[in-house]
Short mmCIF file of C-alpha atoms in Angstrom, two decimals:
data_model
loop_
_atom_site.label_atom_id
_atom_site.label_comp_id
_atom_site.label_asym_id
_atom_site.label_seq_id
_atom_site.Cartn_x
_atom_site.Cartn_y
_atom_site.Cartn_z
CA UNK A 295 -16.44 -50.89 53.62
CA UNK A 296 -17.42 -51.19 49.98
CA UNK A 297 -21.27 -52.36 51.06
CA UNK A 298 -21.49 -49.50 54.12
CA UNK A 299 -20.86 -46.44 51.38
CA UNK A 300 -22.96 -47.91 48.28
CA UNK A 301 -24.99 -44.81 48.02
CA UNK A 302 -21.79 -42.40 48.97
CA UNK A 303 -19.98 -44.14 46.03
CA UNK A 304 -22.61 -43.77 43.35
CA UNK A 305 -23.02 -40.08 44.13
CA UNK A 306 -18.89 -39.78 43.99
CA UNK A 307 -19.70 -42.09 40.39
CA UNK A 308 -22.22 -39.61 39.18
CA UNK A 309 -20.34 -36.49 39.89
CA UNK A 310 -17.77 -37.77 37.85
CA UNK A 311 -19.38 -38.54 35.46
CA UNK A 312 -21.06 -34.84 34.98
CA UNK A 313 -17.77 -33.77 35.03
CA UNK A 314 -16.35 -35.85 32.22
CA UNK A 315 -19.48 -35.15 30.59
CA UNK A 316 -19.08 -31.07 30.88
CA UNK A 317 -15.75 -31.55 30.27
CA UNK A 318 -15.88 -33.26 26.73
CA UNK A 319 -18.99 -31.00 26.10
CA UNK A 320 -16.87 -27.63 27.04
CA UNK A 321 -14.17 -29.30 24.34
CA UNK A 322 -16.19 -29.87 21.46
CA UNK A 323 -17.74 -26.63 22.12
CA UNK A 324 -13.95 -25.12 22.11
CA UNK A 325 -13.48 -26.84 18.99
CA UNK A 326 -16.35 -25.85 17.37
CA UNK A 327 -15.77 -22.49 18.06
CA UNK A 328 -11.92 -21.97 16.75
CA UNK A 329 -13.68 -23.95 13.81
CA UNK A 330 -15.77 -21.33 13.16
CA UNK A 331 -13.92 -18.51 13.48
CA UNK A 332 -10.89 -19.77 11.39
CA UNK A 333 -13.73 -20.80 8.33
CA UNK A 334 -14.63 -16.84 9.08
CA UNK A 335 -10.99 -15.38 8.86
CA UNK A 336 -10.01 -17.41 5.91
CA UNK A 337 -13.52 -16.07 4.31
CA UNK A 338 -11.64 -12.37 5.01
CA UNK A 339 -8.75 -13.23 3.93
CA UNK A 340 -10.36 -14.35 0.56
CA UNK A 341 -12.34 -11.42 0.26
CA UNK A 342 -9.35 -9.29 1.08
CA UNK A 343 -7.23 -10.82 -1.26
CA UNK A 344 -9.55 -10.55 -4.11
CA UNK A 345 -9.87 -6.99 -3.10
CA UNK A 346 -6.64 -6.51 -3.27
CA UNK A 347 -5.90 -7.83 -6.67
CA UNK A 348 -8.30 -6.35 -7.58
CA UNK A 349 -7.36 -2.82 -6.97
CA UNK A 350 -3.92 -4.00 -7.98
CA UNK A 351 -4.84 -3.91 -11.31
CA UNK A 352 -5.68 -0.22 -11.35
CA UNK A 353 -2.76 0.30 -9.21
CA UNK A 354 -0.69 -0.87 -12.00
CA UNK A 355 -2.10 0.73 -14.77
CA UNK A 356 -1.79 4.11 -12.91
CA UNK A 357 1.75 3.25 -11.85
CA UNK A 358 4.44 5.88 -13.53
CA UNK A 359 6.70 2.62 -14.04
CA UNK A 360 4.14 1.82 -16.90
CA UNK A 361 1.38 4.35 -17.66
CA UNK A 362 1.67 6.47 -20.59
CA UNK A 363 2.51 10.22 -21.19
CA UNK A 364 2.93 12.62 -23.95
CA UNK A 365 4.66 15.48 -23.28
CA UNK A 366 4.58 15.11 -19.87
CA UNK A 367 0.76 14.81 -19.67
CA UNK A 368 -0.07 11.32 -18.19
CA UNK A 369 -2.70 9.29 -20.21
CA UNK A 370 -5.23 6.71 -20.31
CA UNK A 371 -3.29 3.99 -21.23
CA UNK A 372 0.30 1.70 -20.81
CA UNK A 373 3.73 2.72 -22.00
CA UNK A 374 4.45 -0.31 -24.44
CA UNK A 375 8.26 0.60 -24.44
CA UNK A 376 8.05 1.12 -20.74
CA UNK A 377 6.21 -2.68 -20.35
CA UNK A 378 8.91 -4.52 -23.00
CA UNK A 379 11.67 -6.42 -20.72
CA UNK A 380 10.57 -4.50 -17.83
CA UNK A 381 11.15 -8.23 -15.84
CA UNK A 382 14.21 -7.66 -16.85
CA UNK A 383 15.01 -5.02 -14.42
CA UNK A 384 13.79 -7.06 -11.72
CA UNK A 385 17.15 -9.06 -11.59
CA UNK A 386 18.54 -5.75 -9.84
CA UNK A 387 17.99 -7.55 -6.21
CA UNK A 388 16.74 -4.57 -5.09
CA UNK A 389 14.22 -4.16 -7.19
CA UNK A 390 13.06 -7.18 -7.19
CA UNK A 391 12.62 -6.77 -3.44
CA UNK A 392 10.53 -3.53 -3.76
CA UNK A 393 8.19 -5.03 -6.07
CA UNK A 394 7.77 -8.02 -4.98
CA UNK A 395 6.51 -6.44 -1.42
CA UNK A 396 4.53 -4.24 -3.95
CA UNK A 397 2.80 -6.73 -5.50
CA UNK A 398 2.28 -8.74 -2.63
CA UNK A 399 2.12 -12.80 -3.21
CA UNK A 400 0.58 -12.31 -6.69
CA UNK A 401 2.41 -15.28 -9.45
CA UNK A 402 2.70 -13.34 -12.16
CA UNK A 403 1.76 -10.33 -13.72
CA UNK A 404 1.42 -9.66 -17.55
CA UNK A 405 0.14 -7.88 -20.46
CA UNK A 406 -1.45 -9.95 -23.70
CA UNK A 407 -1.17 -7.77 -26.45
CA UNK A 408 -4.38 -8.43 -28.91
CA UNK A 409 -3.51 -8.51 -32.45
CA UNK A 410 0.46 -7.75 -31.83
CA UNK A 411 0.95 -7.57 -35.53
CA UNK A 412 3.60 -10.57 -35.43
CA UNK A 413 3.96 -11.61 -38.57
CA UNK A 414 6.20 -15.37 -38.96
CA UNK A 415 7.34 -15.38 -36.00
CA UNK A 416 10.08 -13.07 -36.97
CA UNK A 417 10.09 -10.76 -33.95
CA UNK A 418 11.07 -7.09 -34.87
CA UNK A 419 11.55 -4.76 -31.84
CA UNK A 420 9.05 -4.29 -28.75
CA UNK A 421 5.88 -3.05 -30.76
CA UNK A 422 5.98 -6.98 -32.39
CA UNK A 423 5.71 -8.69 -28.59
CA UNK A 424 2.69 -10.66 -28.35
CA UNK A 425 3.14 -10.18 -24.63
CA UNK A 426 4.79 -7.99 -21.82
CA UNK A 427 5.77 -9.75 -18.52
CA UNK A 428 5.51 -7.52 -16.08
CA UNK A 429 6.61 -9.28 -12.99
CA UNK A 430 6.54 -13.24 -11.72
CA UNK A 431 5.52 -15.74 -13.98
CA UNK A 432 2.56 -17.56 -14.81
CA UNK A 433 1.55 -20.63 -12.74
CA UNK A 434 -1.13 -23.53 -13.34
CA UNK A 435 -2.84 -23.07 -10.06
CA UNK A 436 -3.93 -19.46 -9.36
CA UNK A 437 -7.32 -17.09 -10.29
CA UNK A 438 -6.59 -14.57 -12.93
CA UNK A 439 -7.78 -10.64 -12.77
CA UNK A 440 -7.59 -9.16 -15.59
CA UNK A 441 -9.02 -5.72 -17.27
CA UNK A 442 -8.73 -4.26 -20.82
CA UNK A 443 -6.14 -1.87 -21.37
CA UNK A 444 -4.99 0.50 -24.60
CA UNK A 445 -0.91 0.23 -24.61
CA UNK A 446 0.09 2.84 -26.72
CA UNK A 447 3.43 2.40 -29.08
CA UNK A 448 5.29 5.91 -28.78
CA UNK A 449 8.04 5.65 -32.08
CA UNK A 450 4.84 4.29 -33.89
CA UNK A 451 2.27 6.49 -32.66
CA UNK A 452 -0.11 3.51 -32.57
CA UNK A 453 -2.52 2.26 -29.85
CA UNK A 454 -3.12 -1.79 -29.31
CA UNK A 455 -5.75 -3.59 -27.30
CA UNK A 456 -4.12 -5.42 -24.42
CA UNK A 457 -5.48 -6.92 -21.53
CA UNK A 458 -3.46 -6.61 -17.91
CA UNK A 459 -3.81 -9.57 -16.21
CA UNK A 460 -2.72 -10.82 -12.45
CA UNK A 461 -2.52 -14.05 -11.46
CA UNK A 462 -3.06 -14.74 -7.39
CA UNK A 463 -3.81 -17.32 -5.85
CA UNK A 464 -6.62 -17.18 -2.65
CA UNK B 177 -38.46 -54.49 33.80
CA UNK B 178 -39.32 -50.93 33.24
CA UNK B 179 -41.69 -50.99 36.53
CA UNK B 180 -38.92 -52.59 38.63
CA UNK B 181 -36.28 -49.37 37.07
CA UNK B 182 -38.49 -46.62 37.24
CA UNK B 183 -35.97 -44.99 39.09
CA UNK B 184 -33.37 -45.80 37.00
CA UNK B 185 -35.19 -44.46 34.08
CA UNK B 186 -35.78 -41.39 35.68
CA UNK B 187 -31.91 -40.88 36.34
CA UNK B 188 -31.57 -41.72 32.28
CA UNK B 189 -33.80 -39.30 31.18
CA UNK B 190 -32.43 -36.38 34.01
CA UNK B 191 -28.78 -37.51 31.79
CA UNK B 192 -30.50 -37.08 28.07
CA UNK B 193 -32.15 -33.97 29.26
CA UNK B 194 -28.48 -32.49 30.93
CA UNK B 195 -26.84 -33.55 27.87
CA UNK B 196 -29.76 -31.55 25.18
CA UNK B 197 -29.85 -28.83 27.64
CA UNK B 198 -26.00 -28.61 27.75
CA UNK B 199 -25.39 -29.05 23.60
CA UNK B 200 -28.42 -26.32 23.26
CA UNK B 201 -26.52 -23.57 25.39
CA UNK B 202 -23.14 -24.35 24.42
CA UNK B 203 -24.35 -23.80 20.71
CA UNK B 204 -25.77 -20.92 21.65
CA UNK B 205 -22.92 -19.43 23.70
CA UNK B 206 -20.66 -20.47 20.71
CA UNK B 207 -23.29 -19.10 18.17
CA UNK B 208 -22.55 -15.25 19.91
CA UNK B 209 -19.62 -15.82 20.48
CA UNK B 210 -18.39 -16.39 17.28
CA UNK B 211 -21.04 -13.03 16.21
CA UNK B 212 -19.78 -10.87 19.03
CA UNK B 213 -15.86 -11.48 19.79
CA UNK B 214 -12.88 -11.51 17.22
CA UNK B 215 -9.61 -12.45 19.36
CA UNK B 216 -9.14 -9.41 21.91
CA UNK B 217 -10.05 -6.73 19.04
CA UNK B 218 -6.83 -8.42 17.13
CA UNK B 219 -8.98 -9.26 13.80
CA UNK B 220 -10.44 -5.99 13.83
CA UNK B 221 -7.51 -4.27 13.40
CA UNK B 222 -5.91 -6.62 10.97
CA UNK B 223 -8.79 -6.66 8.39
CA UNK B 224 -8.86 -2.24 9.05
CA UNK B 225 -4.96 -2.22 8.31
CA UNK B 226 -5.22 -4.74 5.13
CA UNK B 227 -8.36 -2.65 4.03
CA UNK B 228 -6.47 0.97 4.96
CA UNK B 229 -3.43 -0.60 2.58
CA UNK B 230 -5.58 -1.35 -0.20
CA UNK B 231 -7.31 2.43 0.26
CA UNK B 232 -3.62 3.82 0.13
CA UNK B 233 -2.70 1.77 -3.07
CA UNK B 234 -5.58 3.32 -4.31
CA UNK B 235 -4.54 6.75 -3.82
CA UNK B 236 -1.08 6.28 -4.97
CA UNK B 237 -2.46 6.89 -8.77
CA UNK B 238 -5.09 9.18 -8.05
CA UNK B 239 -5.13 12.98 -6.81
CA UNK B 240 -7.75 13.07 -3.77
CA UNK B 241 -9.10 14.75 -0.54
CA UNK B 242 -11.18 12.99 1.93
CA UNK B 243 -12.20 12.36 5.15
CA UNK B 244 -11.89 8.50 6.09
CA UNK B 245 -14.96 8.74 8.68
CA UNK B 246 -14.50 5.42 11.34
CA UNK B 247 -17.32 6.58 13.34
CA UNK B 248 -15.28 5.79 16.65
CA UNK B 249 -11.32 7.18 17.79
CA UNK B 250 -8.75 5.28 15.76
CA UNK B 251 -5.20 5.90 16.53
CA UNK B 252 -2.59 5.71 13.79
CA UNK B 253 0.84 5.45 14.49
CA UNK B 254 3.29 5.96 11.22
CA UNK B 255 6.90 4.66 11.15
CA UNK B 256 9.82 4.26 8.65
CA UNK B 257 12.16 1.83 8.56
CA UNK B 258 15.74 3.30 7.56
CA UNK B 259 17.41 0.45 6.49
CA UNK B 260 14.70 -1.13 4.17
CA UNK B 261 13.22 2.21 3.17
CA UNK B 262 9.88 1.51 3.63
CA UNK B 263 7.12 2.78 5.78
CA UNK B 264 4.39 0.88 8.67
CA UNK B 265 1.65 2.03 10.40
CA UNK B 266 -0.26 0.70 13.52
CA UNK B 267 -3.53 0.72 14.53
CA UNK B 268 -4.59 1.20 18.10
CA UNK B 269 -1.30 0.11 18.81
CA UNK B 270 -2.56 -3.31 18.14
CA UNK B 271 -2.25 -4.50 14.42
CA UNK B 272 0.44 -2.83 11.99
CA UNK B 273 1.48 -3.10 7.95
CA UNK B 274 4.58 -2.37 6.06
CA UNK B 275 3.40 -0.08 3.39
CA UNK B 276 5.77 -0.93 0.29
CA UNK B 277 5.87 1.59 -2.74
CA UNK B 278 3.97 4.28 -0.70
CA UNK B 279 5.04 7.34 0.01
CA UNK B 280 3.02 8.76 3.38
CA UNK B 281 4.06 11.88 5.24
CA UNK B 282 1.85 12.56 8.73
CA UNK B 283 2.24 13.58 12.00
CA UNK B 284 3.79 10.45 13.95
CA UNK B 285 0.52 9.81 15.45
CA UNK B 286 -2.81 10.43 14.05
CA UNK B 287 -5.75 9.88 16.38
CA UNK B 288 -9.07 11.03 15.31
CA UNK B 289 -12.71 9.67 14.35
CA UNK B 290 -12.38 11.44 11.27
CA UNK B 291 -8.95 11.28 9.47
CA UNK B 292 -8.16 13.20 6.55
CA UNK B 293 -6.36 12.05 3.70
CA UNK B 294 -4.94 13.62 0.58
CA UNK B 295 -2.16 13.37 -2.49
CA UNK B 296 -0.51 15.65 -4.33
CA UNK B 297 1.25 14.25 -7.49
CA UNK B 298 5.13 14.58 -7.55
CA UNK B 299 6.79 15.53 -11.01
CA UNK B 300 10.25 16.17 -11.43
CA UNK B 301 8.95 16.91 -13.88
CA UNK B 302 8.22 13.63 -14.84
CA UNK B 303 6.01 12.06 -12.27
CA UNK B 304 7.74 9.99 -9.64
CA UNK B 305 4.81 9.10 -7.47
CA UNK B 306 1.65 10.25 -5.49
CA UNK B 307 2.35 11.63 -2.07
CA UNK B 308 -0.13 10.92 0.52
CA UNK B 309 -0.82 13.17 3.14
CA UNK B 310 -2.79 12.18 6.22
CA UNK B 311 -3.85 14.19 9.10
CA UNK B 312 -6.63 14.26 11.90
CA UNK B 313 -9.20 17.22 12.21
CA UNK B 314 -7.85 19.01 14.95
CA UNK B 315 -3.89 19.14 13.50
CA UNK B 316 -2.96 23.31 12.84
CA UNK B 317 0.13 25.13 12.11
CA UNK B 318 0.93 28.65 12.83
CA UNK B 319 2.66 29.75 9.47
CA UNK B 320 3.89 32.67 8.76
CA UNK B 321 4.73 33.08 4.94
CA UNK B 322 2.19 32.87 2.03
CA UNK B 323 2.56 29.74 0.02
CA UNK B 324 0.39 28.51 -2.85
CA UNK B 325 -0.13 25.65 -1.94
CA UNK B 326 -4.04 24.95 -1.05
CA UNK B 327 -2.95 22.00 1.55
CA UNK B 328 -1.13 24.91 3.52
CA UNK B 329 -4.14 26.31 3.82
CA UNK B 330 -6.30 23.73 5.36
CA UNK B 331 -3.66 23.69 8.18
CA UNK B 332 -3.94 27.08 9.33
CA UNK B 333 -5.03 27.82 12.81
CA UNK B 334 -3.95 28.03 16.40
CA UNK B 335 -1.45 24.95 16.81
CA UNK B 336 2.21 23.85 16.19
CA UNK B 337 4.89 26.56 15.58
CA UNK B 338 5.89 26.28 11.97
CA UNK B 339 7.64 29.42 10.14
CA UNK B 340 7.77 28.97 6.43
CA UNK B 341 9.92 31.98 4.99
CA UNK B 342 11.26 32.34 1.04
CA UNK B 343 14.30 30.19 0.03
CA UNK B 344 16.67 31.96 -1.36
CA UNK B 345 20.01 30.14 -2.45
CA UNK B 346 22.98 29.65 0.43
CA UNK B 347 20.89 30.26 3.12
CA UNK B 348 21.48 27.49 6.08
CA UNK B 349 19.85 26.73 9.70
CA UNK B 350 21.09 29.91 11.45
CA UNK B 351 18.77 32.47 10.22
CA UNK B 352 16.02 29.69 12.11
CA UNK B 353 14.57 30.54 14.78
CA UNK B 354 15.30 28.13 17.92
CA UNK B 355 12.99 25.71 18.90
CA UNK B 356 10.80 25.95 15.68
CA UNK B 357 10.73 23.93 12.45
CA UNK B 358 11.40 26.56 9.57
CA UNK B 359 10.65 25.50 6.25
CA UNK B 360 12.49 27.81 3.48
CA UNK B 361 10.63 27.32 0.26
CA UNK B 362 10.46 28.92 -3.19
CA UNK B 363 7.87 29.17 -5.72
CA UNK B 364 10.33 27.66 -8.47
CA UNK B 365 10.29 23.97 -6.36
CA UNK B 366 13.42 24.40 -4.14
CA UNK B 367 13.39 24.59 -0.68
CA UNK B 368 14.79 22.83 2.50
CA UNK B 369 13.34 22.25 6.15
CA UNK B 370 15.33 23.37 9.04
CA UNK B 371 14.14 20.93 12.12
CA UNK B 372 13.72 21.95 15.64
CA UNK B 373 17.12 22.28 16.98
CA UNK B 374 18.94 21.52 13.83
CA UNK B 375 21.93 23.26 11.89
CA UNK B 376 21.86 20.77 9.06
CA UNK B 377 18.98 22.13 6.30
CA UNK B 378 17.55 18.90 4.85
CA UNK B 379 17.12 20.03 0.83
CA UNK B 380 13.94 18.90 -0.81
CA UNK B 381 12.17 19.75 -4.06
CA UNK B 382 8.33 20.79 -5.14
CA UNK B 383 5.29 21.91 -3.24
CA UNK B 384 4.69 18.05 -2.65
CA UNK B 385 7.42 17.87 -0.37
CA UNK B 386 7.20 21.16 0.95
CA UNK B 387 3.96 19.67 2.75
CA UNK B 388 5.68 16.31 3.86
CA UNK B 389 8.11 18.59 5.78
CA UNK B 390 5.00 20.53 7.85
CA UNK B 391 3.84 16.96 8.55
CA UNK B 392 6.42 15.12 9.54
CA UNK B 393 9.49 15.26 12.09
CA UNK B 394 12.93 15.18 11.39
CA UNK B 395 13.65 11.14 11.30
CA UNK B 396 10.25 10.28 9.39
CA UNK B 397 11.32 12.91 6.66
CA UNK B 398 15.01 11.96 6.23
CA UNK B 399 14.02 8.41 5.81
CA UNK B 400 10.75 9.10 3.66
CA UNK B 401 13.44 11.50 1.36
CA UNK B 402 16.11 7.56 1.07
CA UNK B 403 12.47 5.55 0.13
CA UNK B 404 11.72 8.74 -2.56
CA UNK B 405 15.48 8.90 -3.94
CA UNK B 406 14.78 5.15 -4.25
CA UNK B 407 11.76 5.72 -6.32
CA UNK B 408 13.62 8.27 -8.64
CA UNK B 409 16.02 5.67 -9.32
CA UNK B 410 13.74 3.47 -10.17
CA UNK B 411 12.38 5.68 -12.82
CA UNK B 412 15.51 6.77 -14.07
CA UNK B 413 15.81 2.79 -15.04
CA UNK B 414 12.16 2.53 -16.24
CA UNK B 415 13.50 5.36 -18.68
CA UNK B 416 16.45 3.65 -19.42
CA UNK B 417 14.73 1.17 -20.60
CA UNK B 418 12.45 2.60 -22.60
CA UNK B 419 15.42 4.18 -24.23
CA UNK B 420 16.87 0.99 -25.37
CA UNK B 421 13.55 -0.21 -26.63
CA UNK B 422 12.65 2.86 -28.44
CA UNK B 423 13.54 2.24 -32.03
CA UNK B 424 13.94 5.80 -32.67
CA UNK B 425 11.76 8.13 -35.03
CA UNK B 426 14.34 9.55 -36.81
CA UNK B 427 18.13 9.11 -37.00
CA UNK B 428 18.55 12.21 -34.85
CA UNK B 429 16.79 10.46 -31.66
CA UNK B 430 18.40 8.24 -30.42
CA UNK B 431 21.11 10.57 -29.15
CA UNK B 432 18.57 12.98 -27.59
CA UNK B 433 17.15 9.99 -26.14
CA UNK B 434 20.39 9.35 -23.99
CA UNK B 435 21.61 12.95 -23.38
CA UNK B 436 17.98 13.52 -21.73
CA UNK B 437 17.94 10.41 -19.68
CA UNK B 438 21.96 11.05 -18.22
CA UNK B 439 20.43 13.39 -17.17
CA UNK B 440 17.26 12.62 -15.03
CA UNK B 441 18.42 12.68 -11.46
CA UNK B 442 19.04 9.53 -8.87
CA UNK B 443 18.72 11.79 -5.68
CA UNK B 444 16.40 14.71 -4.58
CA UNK B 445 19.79 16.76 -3.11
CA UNK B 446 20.64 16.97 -7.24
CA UNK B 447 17.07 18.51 -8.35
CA UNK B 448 17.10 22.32 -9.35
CA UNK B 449 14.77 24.50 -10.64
CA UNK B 450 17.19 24.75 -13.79
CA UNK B 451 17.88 21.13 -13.95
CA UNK B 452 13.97 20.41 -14.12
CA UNK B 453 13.73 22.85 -16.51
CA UNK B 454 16.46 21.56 -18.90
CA UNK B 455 14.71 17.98 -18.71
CA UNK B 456 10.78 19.81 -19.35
CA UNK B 457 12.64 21.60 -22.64
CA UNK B 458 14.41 18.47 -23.63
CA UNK B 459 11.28 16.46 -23.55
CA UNK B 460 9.45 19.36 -25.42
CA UNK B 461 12.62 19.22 -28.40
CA UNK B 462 12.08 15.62 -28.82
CA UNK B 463 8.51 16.17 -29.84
CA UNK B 464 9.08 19.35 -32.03
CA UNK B 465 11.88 16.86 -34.04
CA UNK B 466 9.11 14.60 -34.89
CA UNK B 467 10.65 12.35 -31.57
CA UNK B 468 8.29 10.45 -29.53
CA UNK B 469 9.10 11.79 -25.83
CA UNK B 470 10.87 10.24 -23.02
CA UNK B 471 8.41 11.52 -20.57
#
């Protein structure tokens, strides 16, 4: 039997062959191809993300929560009595649940005060806080965002450089 | 040895040249493939709804009009979830996103190449938020009574049934006419919305919401007015605390400082024109004292 169909057999040999062959090419092609399109979504998602926290800073520093006003006339700038223990109202579950989906997965959000004035160490009332946590805290691994802000001090009638930062990770 | 194979080298090189052939046009397939397809239109609409969120955040601190132009039909769907208080929005019924900390009143569906968007600042009268209004080109209301308000206006035409009459005090949903949303609404702020069908007048204050209530229908509004109540509590505590941190001035203050923040308001149904005129004037006294001001 085996020496009548020699020729039959190779041809049956070959086929399979091209088929294994096809079959392992159509694979890594498949492969290749989710590859490439999950290094493309995660490139999105990166760009999206740093658009986001981006625009997150503005976001925040037009937020009533913590922008500024005098006589109920917003302005340019962040409330520093609005800012000081504001994390502090975040233990209200609630809250902490609508700003947390506000902020997204962001670590921590803060703002450094420059040249707070604290003098010793002895810590006064809010206009004395080197810094204003916001929301979160902040982590070792994460990029920060960050943008110059004025906070303004309303009993003192004083404006401060501070800088709002985010930190998110991508 | 290669004169006694030919043949077999000829079968070698027809499997070297099946194999470049086959790598070559798999490549390429994959190359436009990868170019030309994004999971059954799935991606699309994912990266559209993260990059519409981001737009929206945008407009929640700044007063706009525009036309979002997509160059082809998009259909938006808006919903609001009652429970959590928060809003979501599909796109071409394929990709949708909770929209946290935004307040959006539009028609439940939206389906246009060209989408308008705009916001209208809400003070009470300190401000609680931006309110974002969205509707497509061809949306119109009928409306019969003269308002101010400039967004009124770019709604006029032939198209929904809408009566929007003066508020007066006491009136309820039986002066409406059946089958019509009537919107009663006063230049002071205070008005209510009486839906299609309805006897129970849904209260709501300033030209801001005056506009949701065209917009929207009855369940989108109700739960839109829990996820702004929620917001005015939140600034009620913002201002708490910045009560407790303000050091105070002068002696005389402190005590303004609380009266004035007792009495900012936790709930729309509790906002008068006389109310948010007592707050304005108790702001304005703090300042005139030598105060800084609440608000």
């Amino acid at each position: 039997m085996y020496f009548k169909n020699k020729k039959g057999q190779l041809e049956i040999s070959i086929t399979m062959m091209v088929l294994v062959v096809f079959i392992v090419l159509m694979l890594l092609s498949l492969i290749l191809y989710f590859r490439f399109t999950y290094t493309e979504i995660e490139e999105t998602r990166e760009d999206i993300l740093d658009q986001k926290y981006s625009s997150l800073l503005s976001t925040i520093i037009g937020l009533p929560e913590f922008r500024c006003s005098k006589n109920n006339a917003d302005e340019e700038c962040l409330d520093a009595s609005k800012l000081h223990e504001f994390d502090k109202l975040l233990s209200d579950k609630h809250l902490d649940n609508y700003y947390r989906n506000l902020f997204g997965n962001v670590n921590g959000i803060w703002v450094e005060i420059i040249d707070s004035g604290l003098a010793n160490n002895t810590k006064k009332d809010y206009s004395d806080a080197p810094m204003s946590q916001i929301y979160g805290e902040k982590k070792s691994k994460g990029l920060i965002y960050s943008a110059p802000v004025s906070v303004y001090y309303p009993d003192y009638k004083r404006y401060k450089i501070g800088v709002l930062k985010i930190q998110g990770e991508l | 040895m290669y004169k006694l194979n030919k043949r077999g080298i000829g079968i070698t090189f027809d499997w070297i040249f099946s194999i470049v052939a086959g790598v070559l046009i798999f490549s390429f397939l994959i190359y436009f493939a990868v170019q030309n397809t994004d999971l059954f239109g799935k991606v699309t609409a994912r990266i559209v709804a993260e990059e519409l969120d981001i737009l929206f955040s945008g407009y929640e601190t700044t007063q706009t009009k525009s036309v979002l132009d997509f160059d082809k039909n998009v259909k938006l769907d808006f919903s609001c979830d009652k429970i959590n208080k928060r809003q979501r929005f599909m796109i071409n019924d394929r990709e949708g996103k909770n929209l946290w900390g935004k307040i959006i009143f539009s028609p439940k569906s939206v389906e246009s190449d060209k989408i308008n968007v705009a916001t209208v600042s809400w003070d009470v009268p300190f401000r609680v938020a931006n309110f974002i209004f969205i509707w497509d080109k061809e949306y119109r209301i009928n409306e019969m009574y003269e308002t101010d308000s400039e967004l009124i206006d770019k709604f006029k035409g032939a198209g929904e049934e809408i009566e929007i009459q003066e508020y007066n005090e006491g009136i309820d949903c039986k002066g409406a006419k059946k089958g019509i949303k009537t919107i009663y609404y006063s230049d002071t702020g205070e008005g209510q919305v009486c839906f299609n069908g309805s006897n129970d007048p849904i209260k709501f204050f300033g030209e801001a919401m005056m506009v949701g209530a065209v917009l929207s229908d009855k369940d989108n509004y109700l739960c839109i007015k829990d996820a702004i109540n929620m917001k005015l509590e939140i600034m009620r505590k913002v201002f708490e605390n910045k009560k407790n941190n303000l050091v105070g001035s002068n002696r005389f203050c402190n005590e303004d400082y609380s009266v004035l923040v007792n009495r900012i308001p936790t709930n729309v149904d509790d906002l008068d024109y006389s109310g948010f005129k007592l707050l304005k004037d108790r702001n304005t006294d703090l300042i005139v004292k030598g105060c800084a001001s609440v608000f």
